[in-house]
Coordinates of C-alpha atoms in Angstrom, one line a residue:
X1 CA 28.5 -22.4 20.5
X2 CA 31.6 -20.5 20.4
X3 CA 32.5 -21.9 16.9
X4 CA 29.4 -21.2 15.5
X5 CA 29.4 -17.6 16.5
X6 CA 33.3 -17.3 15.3
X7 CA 32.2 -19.0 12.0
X8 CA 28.9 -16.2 11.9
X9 CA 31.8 -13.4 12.2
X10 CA 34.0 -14.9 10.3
X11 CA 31.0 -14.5 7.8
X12 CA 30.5 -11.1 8.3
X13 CA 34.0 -10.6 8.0
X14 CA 34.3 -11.7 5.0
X15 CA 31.4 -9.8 3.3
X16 CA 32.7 -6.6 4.5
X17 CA 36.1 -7.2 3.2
X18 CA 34.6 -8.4 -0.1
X19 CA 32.3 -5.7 -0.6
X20 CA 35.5 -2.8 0.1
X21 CA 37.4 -4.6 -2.5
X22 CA 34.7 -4.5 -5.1
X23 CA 33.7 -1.0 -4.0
X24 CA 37.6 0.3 -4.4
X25 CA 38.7 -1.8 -7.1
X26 CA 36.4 -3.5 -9.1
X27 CA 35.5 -1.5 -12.6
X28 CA 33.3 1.4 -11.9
X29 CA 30.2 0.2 -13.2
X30 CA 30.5 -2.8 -10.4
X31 CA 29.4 0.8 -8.1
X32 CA 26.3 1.2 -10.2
X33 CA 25.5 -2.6 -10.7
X34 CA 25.4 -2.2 -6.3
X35 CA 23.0 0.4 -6.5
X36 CA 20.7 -0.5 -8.8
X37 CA 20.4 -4.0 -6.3
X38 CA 19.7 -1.9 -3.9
X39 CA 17.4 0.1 -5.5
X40 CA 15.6 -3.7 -6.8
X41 CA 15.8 -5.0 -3.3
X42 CA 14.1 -2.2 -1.8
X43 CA 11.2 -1.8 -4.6
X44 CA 10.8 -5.6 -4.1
X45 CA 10.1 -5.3 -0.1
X46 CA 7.4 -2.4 -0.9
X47 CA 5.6 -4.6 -3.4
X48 CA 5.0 -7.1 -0.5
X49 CA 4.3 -4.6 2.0
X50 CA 2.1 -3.0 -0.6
X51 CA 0.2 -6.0 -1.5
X52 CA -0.5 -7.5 1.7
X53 CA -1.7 -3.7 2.8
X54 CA -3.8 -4.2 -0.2
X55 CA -5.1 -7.0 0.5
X56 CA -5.7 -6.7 4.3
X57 CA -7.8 -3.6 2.8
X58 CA -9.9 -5.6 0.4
X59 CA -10.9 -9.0 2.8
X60 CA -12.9 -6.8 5.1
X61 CA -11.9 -9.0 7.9
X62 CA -8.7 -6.7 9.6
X63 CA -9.8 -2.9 9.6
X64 CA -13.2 -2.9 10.9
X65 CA -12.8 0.5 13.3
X66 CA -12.6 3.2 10.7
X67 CA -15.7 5.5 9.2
X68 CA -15.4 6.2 5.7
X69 CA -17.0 7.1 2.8
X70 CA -17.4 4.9 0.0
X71 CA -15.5 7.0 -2.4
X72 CA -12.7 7.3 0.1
X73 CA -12.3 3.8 0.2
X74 CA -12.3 3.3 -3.6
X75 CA -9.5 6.5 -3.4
X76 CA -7.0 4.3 -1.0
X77 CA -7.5 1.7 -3.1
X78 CA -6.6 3.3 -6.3
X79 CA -3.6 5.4 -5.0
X80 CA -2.4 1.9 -3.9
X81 CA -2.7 0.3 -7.2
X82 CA -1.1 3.3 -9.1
X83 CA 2.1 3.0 -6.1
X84 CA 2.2 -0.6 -6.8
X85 CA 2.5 -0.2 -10.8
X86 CA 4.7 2.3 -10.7
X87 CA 7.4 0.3 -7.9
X88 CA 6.5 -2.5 -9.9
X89 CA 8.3 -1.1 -13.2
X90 CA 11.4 0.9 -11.0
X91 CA 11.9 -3.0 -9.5
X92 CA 11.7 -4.4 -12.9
X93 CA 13.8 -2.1 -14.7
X94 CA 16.4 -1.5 -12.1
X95 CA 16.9 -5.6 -11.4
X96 CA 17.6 -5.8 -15.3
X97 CA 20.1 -2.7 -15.3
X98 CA 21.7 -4.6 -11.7
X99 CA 22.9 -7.7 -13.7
X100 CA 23.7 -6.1 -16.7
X101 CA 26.1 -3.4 -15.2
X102 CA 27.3 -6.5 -13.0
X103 CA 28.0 -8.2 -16.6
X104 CA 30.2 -5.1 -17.5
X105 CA 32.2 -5.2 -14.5
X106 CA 33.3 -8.6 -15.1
X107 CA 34.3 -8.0 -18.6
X108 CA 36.5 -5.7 -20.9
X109 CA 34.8 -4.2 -23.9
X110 CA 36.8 -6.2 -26.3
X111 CA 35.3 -9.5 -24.6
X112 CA 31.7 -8.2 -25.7
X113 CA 32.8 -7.5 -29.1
X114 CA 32.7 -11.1 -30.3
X115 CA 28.8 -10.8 -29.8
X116 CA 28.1 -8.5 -32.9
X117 CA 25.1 -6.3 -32.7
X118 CA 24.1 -8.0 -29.6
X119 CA 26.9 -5.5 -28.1
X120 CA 24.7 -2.7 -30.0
X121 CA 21.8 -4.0 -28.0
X122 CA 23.6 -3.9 -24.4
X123 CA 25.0 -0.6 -24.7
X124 CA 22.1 0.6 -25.7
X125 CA 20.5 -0.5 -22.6
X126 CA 22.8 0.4 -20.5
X127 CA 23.2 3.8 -21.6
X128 CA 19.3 5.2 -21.6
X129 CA 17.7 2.5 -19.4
X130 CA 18.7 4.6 -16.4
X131 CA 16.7 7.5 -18.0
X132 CA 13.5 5.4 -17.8
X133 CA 14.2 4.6 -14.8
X134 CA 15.3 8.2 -13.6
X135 CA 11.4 9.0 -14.9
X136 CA 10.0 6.8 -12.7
X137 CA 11.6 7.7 -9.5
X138 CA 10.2 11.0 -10.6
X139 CA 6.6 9.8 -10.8
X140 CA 7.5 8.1 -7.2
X141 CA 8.4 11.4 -5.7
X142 CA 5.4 13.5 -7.0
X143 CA 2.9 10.1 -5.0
X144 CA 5.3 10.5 -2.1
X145 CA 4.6 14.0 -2.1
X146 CA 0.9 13.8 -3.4
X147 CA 0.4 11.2 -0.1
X148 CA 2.5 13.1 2.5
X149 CA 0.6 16.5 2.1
X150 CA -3.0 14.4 1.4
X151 CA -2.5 12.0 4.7
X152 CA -2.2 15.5 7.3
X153 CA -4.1 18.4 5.0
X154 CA -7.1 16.1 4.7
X155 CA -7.0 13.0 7.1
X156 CA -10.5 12.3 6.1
X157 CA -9.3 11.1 2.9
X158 CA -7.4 8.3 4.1
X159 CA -10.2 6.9 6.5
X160 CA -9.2 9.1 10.1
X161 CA -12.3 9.0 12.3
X162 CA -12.8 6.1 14.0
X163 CA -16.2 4.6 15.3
X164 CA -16.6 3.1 18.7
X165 CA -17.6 -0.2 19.8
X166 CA -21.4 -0.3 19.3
X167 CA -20.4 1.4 15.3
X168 CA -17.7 -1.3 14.7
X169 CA -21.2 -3.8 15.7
X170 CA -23.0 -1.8 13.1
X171 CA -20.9 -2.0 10.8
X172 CA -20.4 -5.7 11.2
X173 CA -24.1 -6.0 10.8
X174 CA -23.7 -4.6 7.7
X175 CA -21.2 -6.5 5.9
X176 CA -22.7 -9.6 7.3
X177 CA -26.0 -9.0 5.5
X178 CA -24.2 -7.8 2.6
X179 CA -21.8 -10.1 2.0
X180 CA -24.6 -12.4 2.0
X181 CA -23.6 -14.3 4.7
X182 CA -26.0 -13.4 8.1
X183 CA -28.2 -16.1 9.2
X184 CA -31.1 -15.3 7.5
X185 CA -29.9 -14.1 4.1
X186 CA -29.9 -18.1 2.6
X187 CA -32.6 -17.4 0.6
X188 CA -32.1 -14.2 -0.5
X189 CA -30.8 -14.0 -4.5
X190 CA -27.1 -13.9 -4.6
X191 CA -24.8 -11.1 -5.9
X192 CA -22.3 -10.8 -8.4
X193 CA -19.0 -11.1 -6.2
X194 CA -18.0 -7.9 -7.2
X195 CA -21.7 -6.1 -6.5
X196 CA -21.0 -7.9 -3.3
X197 CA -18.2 -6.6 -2.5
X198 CA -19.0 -2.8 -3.7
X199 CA -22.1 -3.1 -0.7
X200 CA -19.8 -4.4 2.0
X201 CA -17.5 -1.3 1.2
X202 CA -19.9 0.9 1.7
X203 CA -20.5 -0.5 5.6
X204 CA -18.5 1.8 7.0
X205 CA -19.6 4.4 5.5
X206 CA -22.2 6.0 8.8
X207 CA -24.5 7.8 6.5
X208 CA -25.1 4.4 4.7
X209 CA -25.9 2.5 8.0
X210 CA -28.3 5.0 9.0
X211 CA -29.9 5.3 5.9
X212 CA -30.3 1.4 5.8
X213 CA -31.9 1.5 8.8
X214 CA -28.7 -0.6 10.3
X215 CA -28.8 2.1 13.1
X216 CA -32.2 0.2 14.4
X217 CA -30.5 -2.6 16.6
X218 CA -27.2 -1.2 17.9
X219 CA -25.6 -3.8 21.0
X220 CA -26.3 -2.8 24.5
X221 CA -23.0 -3.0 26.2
X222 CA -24.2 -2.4 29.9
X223 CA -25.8 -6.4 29.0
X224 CA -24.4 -9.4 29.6
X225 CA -26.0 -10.6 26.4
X226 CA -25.1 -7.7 24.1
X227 CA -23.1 -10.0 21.7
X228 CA -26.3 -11.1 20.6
X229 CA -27.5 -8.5 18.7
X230 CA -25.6 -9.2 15.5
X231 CA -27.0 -10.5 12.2
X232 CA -25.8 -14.0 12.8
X233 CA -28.6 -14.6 15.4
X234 CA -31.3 -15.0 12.9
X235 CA -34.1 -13.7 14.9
X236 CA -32.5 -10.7 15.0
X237 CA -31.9 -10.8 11.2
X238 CA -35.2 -11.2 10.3
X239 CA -36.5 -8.6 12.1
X240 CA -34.4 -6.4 9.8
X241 CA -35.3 -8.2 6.8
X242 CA -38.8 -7.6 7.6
X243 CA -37.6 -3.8 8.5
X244 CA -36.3 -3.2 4.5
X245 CA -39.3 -4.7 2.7
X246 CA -41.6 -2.6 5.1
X247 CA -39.7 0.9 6.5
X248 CA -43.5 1.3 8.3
X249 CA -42.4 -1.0 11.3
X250 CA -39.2 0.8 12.3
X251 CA -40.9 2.4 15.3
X252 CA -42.2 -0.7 16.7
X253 CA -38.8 -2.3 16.2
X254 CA -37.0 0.1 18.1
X255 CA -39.3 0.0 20.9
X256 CA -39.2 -3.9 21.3
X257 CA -37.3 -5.5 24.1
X258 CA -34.9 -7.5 22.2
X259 CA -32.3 -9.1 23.9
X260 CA -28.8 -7.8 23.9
X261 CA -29.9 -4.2 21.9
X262 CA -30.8 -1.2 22.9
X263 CA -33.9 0.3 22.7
X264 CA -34.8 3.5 21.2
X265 CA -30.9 3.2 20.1
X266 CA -29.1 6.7 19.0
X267 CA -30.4 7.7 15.3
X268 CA -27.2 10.2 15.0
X269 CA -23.9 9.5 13.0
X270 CA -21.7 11.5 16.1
X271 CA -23.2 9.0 18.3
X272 CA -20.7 6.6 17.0
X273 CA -17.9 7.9 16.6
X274 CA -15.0 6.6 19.3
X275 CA -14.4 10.2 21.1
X276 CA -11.3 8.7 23.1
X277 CA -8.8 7.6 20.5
X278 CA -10.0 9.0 17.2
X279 CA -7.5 7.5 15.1
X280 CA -8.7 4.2 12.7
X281 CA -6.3 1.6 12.6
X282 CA -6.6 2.1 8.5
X283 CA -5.2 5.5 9.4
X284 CA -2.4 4.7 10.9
X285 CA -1.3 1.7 8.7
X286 CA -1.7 4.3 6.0
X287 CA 0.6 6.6 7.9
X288 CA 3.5 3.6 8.1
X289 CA 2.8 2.9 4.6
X290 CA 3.2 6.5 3.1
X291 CA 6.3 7.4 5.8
X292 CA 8.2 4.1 5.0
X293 CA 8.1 4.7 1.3
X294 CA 8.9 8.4 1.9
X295 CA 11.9 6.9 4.1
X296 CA 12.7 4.3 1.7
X297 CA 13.1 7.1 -1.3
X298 CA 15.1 9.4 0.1
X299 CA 17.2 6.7 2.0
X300 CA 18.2 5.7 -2.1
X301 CA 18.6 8.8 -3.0
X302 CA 21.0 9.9 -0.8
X303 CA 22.7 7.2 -1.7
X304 CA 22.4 7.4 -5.5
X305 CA 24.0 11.3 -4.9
X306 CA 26.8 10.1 -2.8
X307 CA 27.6 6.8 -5.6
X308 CA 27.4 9.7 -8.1
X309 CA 29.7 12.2 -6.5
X310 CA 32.5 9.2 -5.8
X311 CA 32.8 7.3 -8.9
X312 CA 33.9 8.2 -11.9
X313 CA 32.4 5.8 -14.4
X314 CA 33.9 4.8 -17.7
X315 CA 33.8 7.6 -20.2
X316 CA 32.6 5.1 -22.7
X317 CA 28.8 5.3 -20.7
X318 CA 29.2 9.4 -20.5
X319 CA 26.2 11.7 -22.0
X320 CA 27.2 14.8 -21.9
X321 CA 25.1 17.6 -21.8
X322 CA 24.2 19.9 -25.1
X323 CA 22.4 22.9 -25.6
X324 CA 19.7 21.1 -28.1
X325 CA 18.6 18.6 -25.1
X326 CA 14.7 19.1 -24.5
X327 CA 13.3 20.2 -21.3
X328 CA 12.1 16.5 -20.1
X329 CA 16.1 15.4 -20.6
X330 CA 17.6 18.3 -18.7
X331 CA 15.1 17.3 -15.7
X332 CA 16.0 13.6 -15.3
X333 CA 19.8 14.1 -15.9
X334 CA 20.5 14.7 -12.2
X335 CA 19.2 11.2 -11.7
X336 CA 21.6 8.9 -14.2
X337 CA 24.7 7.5 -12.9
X338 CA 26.0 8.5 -16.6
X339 CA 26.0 12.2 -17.0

């Protein structure tokens, strides 16, 4: 056991030692290859995170607890996929600058010139790739931004309120019977998957529920049997199937013993909502979400500044700044290694 933890710090060791001789003597471009790995690596880990937030989002099976409206939803959903594109590129485009900055650290320019206009080609990407890329981390500061001030100014937005127990039943209800799969929905004519899917969105959404008459058989929780008033006990499911082709027999529905509901259950949206912790778990996963990435940007740009304030990078990569440059140039020159 010893050995192996001698042999695990002997590792370490070794890492650190190799890494302060690359940093302090390897060509200067070695510096930038570093960052832009860094700046790859960390991209890479929020386009997991994003994705499986995504898709946690989109399986209806994980958040359950939050109200919100449909349009909300479809606005989470959206902002995700334009944060995902855009960390998507900045992985892309920084992996590709990584190796080929790694490439010029390993090699004199007079090694590269037996290539031809191949050498044309490298330098070429090399020198304005990090412009593109300097763009994007633009685009990813103004959503940072855009998400930090949207996610405390207006809470609703991202899904806040949360409903309580008998709402997260409702709601349940709902996306059983829209999703086309409560007990009694066999026969009923089958959606397009993505119809299907644009219903069950919309389940918790309150004002939906109660205008779907979902609000008729809400669980009684001081019963032992309350877990049977969901949509998967069919005789409960067919009573509201019976209750959307005729709205005349909501009265009598409410008023019927049926096990596990309440009746004459609560007909207003407040009556749902959880008053003790009012926070949805979609809410706070968006918080993580928006703060990590916030974290996560200015964590590499600290570092970019402190890379670009140390090294001095061969001359031959140098843009220098001239009056004629146009506004858009001016703006992303503070975030190239080059100038």
């Amino acid at each position: 056991m010893d050995y192996t933890k001698n042999k695990k710090n002997g590792n370490i060791g070794h890492m650190i030692k190799e890494f302060y001789i690359n940093w302090n003597y390897r060509r200067p471009s070695w510096r930038a290859s570093f960052y832009y790995n860094c700046l790859s690596f960390l991209t890479g880990l929020s386009i997991v995170c994003t994705l499986i937030f995504q898709q946690l989002l989109k399986t209806f099976n994980f958040f359950i607890n939050y109200y919100c409206e449909y349009e909300y939803i479809n606005f989470i959903l959206t902002d995700l996929l334009i944060y995902l594109t855009l960390i998507s590129l900045i992985c892309v485009f920084s992996f590709l600058l990584s190796r080929i900055c790694s490439i010029l650290s390993n090699f004199t320019i007079n090694d590269f010139m037996s290539l031809g206009k191949w050498i044309e080609r490298i330098g070429c990407t090399v020198k304005w790739f990090p412009w593109l890329v300097a763009l994007l981390i633009i685009f990813w500061f103004i959503i940072n931004v855009f998400n930090i001030i949207t996610i405390y100014a207006t809470p609703n937005l991202w899904c806040r309120n949360r409903l309580n127990v008998e709402g997260r039943f409702v709601a349940n209800n709902c996306r059983l019977f829209e999703g086309r799969v409560a007990a009694c929905t066999t026969d009923m004519v089958e959606r397009k998957a993505s119809d299907s899917i644009n219903y069950v969105r919309k389940c918790n959404d309150l004002k939906f529920l109660r205008n779907h008459y979902y609000f008729t058989f809400v669980p009684d929780l001081k019963n032992k049997n309350y877990t049977q008033c969901t949509f998967n006990n069919i005789n409960i499911c067919i009573l509201y199937k019976s209750l959307i082709y005729n709205h005349d027999v909501i009265e009598k529905i409410r008023k019927m013993n049926i096990e596990g509901c309440l009746r004459n259950p609560p007909k207003d949206i407040e009556d749902f909502y959880d008053q003790g912790m009012k926070t949805s778990d979609l809410y706070k996963y968006s918080q993580l979400f928006i703060i990590g990435s916030n974290v996560t940007f200015f964590i590499l740009m600290f570092f970019f500044y402190f890379l670009k304030k140390t090294t001095q990078f061969d001359g031959l990569f140098y843009q220098s700044l001239h009056n004629s440059d146009i506004f858009i140039l001016r703006l992303l020159r503070p975030l190239t290694p080059w100038s």
